[in-house]
Short mmCIF file of C-alpha atoms in Angstrom, two decimals:
data_model
loop_
_atom_site.label_atom_id
_atom_site.label_comp_id
_atom_site.label_asym_id
_atom_site.label_seq_id
_atom_site.Cartn_x
_atom_site.Cartn_y
_atom_site.Cartn_z
CA UNK A 1 0.55 10.07 10.25
CA UNK A 2 0.80 7.20 12.72
CA UNK A 3 2.09 9.14 15.73
CA UNK A 4 0.50 8.44 19.09
CA UNK A 5 -1.14 5.49 20.82
CA UNK A 6 -4.72 4.28 21.15
CA UNK A 7 -4.75 4.15 24.97
CA UNK A 8 -2.07 5.40 27.37
CA UNK A 9 -0.11 7.83 25.20
CA UNK A 10 -2.85 9.31 23.02
CA UNK A 11 -1.42 12.13 20.96
CA UNK A 12 -4.22 14.55 21.87
CA UNK A 13 -3.80 13.65 25.54
CA UNK A 14 -0.08 14.38 25.41
CA UNK A 15 -0.69 17.68 23.62
CA UNK A 16 -3.35 18.65 26.17
CA UNK A 17 -1.07 17.79 29.09
CA UNK A 18 1.77 19.84 27.64
CA UNK A 19 -0.32 22.89 26.77
CA UNK A 20 -2.29 22.87 30.02
CA UNK A 21 0.99 22.89 31.95
CA UNK A 22 1.71 26.38 30.62
CA UNK A 23 1.14 29.28 33.05
CA UNK A 24 -2.35 30.86 32.73
CA UNK A 25 -3.64 28.06 30.45
CA UNK A 26 -7.28 27.33 31.33
CA UNK A 27 -8.71 25.44 28.38
CA UNK A 28 -7.73 23.06 25.58
CA UNK A 29 -9.63 21.70 22.60
CA UNK A 30 -8.71 19.88 19.41
CA UNK A 31 -10.51 19.90 16.08
CA UNK A 32 -14.18 20.72 16.56
CA UNK A 33 -13.59 20.84 20.31
CA UNK A 34 -16.57 21.68 22.49
CA UNK A 35 -18.54 22.73 19.40
CA UNK A 36 -18.53 19.10 18.29
CA UNK A 37 -20.84 18.20 21.17
CA UNK A 38 -23.67 20.00 19.34
CA UNK A 39 -23.38 17.78 16.24
CA UNK A 40 -24.72 14.33 15.49
CA UNK A 41 -22.37 11.47 14.78
CA UNK A 42 -23.10 11.69 11.06
CA UNK A 43 -22.42 15.42 11.03
CA UNK A 44 -19.22 15.10 13.00
CA UNK A 45 -17.64 12.14 11.22
CA UNK A 46 -14.74 12.88 8.87
CA UNK A 47 -15.48 10.86 5.74
CA UNK A 48 -12.53 9.34 3.89
CA UNK A 49 -11.62 9.61 0.20
CA UNK A 50 -8.60 9.03 -2.05
CA UNK A 51 -6.98 12.23 -3.36
CA UNK A 52 -5.27 12.90 -6.70
CA UNK A 53 -2.01 11.45 -5.32
CA UNK A 54 -3.69 8.18 -4.35
CA UNK A 55 -3.49 8.97 -0.64
CA UNK A 56 -6.25 8.37 1.91
CA UNK A 57 -7.56 11.72 3.17
CA UNK A 58 -10.58 13.07 5.04
CA UNK A 59 -13.10 15.44 3.45
CA UNK A 60 -13.36 17.42 6.69
CA UNK A 61 -11.06 17.73 9.68
CA UNK A 62 -13.35 17.89 12.69
CA UNK A 63 -11.10 15.38 14.45
CA UNK A 64 -8.29 17.92 14.28
CA UNK A 65 -5.85 15.56 12.57
CA UNK A 66 -5.98 12.89 15.30
CA UNK A 67 -8.31 9.89 15.40
CA UNK A 68 -8.28 7.24 18.11
CA UNK A 69 -5.25 8.86 19.71
CA UNK A 70 -3.16 8.55 16.53
CA UNK A 71 -2.38 11.24 13.92
CA UNK A 72 -4.06 10.59 10.57
CA UNK A 73 -1.89 12.80 8.34
CA UNK A 74 -4.25 15.77 8.28
CA UNK A 75 -3.40 19.14 9.81
CA UNK A 76 -3.38 18.99 13.61
CA UNK A 77 -5.60 21.80 14.92
CA UNK A 78 -5.61 22.73 18.60
CA UNK A 79 -6.79 25.74 20.58
CA UNK A 80 -5.55 26.80 24.00
CA UNK A 81 -7.42 29.30 26.18
CA UNK A 82 -5.51 31.60 28.54
CA UNK A 83 -6.91 33.58 31.45
CA UNK A 84 -6.21 37.32 31.85
CA UNK A 85 -3.21 38.25 33.97
CA UNK A 86 -4.06 38.31 37.68
CA UNK A 87 -1.54 40.93 38.86
CA UNK A 88 -3.14 44.28 37.99
CA UNK A 89 -2.85 47.88 39.15
CA UNK A 90 -6.38 48.03 40.58
CA UNK A 91 -7.09 47.38 44.24
CA UNK A 92 -8.40 43.90 45.04
CA UNK A 93 -9.57 42.26 48.22
CA UNK A 94 -7.31 39.61 49.71
CA UNK A 95 -6.39 37.91 52.98
CA UNK A 96 -2.99 37.99 54.70
CA UNK A 97 -1.15 34.96 56.05
CA UNK A 98 -2.47 35.74 59.51
CA UNK A 99 -6.07 35.70 58.27
CA UNK A 100 -6.71 39.43 58.13
CA UNK A 101 -8.80 40.86 55.30
CA UNK A 102 -7.09 43.69 53.46
CA UNK A 103 -6.64 45.37 50.09
CA UNK A 104 -3.73 44.94 47.70
CA UNK A 105 -2.58 46.60 44.50
CA UNK A 106 -0.10 44.92 42.16
CA UNK A 107 3.19 46.76 41.75
CA UNK A 108 6.25 46.27 39.59
CA UNK A 109 6.63 45.17 35.97
CA UNK A 110 3.83 42.84 34.94
CA UNK A 111 2.50 41.92 31.51
CA UNK A 112 -0.97 43.36 30.89
CA UNK A 113 -1.67 40.43 28.53
CA UNK A 114 -0.05 36.98 28.39
CA UNK A 115 -0.95 36.19 24.77
CA UNK A 116 2.23 37.60 23.11
CA UNK A 117 4.23 35.13 25.21
CA UNK A 118 1.64 32.35 25.00
CA UNK A 119 1.83 31.81 21.24
CA UNK A 120 5.54 30.84 21.06
CA UNK A 121 5.18 28.77 24.24
CA UNK A 122 2.32 26.73 22.73
CA UNK A 123 4.29 26.26 19.51
CA UNK A 124 7.30 25.07 21.50
CA UNK A 125 5.26 22.66 23.62
CA UNK A 126 3.63 21.16 20.52
CA UNK A 127 7.04 20.78 18.86
CA UNK A 128 8.43 18.98 21.91
CA UNK A 129 5.47 16.58 22.08
CA UNK A 130 5.69 15.81 18.36
CA UNK A 131 9.44 15.22 18.63
CA UNK A 132 8.84 12.79 21.51
CA UNK A 133 6.28 10.84 19.50
CA UNK A 134 8.46 10.78 16.39
CA UNK A 135 11.26 9.22 18.47
CA UNK A 136 8.83 6.73 20.03
CA UNK A 137 7.55 5.79 16.58
CA UNK A 138 11.10 5.34 15.28
CA UNK A 139 12.07 3.17 18.25
CA UNK A 140 8.93 1.02 18.03
CA UNK A 141 8.99 0.50 14.28
CA UNK A 142 12.72 -0.24 14.05
CA UNK A 143 12.89 -2.92 16.73
CA UNK A 144 12.06 -5.55 14.12
CA UNK A 145 12.83 -5.50 10.42
CA UNK A 146 9.82 -4.91 8.15
CA UNK A 147 9.67 -7.44 5.34
CA UNK A 148 8.05 -6.36 2.09
CA UNK A 149 5.11 -3.95 1.82
CA UNK A 150 2.20 -3.92 4.28
CA UNK A 151 -0.22 -3.00 1.50
CA UNK A 152 -1.66 -0.11 3.53
CA UNK A 153 -2.57 3.01 1.58
CA UNK A 154 -0.60 6.10 2.75
CA UNK A 155 -2.50 8.60 4.89
CA UNK A 156 -2.62 12.39 4.80
CA UNK A 157 -1.25 15.11 2.60
CA UNK A 158 1.83 14.45 0.48
CA UNK A 159 4.77 16.49 1.74
CA UNK A 160 7.34 17.69 -0.81
CA UNK A 161 10.44 15.50 -0.65
CA UNK A 162 8.62 12.79 1.30
CA UNK A 163 10.03 9.27 1.11
CA UNK A 164 7.36 6.58 1.24
CA UNK A 165 7.48 2.77 0.96
CA UNK A 166 7.34 1.29 -2.53
CA UNK A 167 3.89 0.05 -3.63
CA UNK A 168 3.20 -3.67 -3.61
CA UNK A 169 4.15 -4.20 -7.25
CA UNK A 170 7.62 -2.78 -6.54
CA UNK A 171 8.15 -4.85 -3.40
CA UNK A 172 11.54 -6.49 -2.93
CA UNK A 173 11.85 -10.19 -3.70
CA UNK A 174 11.50 -12.56 -0.70
CA UNK A 175 14.54 -12.45 1.57
CA UNK A 176 15.72 -9.06 0.30
CA UNK A 177 15.33 -5.70 2.03
CA UNK A 178 12.37 -3.51 1.17
CA UNK A 179 13.32 -0.46 -0.89
CA UNK A 180 12.33 3.19 -0.80
CA UNK A 181 10.42 5.14 -3.39
CA UNK A 182 11.34 8.71 -4.30
CA UNK A 183 8.45 10.91 -5.36
CA UNK A 184 8.43 13.47 -8.15
CA UNK A 185 6.95 16.97 -7.98
CA UNK A 186 3.44 15.64 -8.68
CA UNK A 187 3.58 13.13 -5.84
CA UNK A 188 4.01 10.12 -8.11
CA UNK A 189 6.84 7.55 -8.10
CA UNK A 190 9.82 8.95 -10.03
CA UNK A 191 10.67 5.86 -12.09
CA UNK A 192 13.53 7.63 -13.88
CA UNK A 193 15.32 7.76 -10.56
CA UNK A 194 13.98 4.67 -8.83
CA UNK A 195 14.76 2.30 -11.71
CA UNK A 196 18.43 3.25 -11.41
CA UNK A 197 18.54 2.66 -7.65
CA UNK A 198 19.61 -0.56 -6.02
CA UNK A 199 17.57 -1.91 -3.12
CA UNK A 200 18.64 -0.15 0.03
CA UNK A 201 18.89 -2.00 3.33
CA UNK A 202 18.66 -0.19 6.66
CA UNK A 203 21.70 -1.22 8.63
CA UNK A 204 22.58 -0.56 12.25
CA UNK A 205 25.98 1.14 12.56
#
């Protein structure tokens, strides 16, 4: 969660730009997409709740994992529409460079359907956009040292092996670096490990 920007670098805008730059791409939607225009605000809103791991989640995901241009920790769902290939073996009307009407028939090796190639291209474009935003987030959030705990509840699904900030009651004393909190298999703080750890400071090498 937390990737993107509320105005100029909205995550859904960056994803749309990347996917729509692919050859034959003709449509893009995220979450409920165009179907969401048929719903009322109440019907479309993703209501929040706290899950069994104490994390803030949404009961539905009509926003497609992005709200206000920023990822909210839910699964990002996008759809990209591709047109059929234009070079076909049937005769079609066309016009030459000199302005003469004529007929043409596509020859040579051409894919009858672009979808087998489209799927890995979309996956690659999404991966590149997410990598860009992860680097932007890292650069922005590491310009200044973060003192203590912000008190914000973590968003989205808990990922196995995830490292999250310590809760407020485990915050470092004033003037010391904030620590990290290792999670156990149930998504709860592993005190058997954390109690034996010294506070870790992030240092620039």
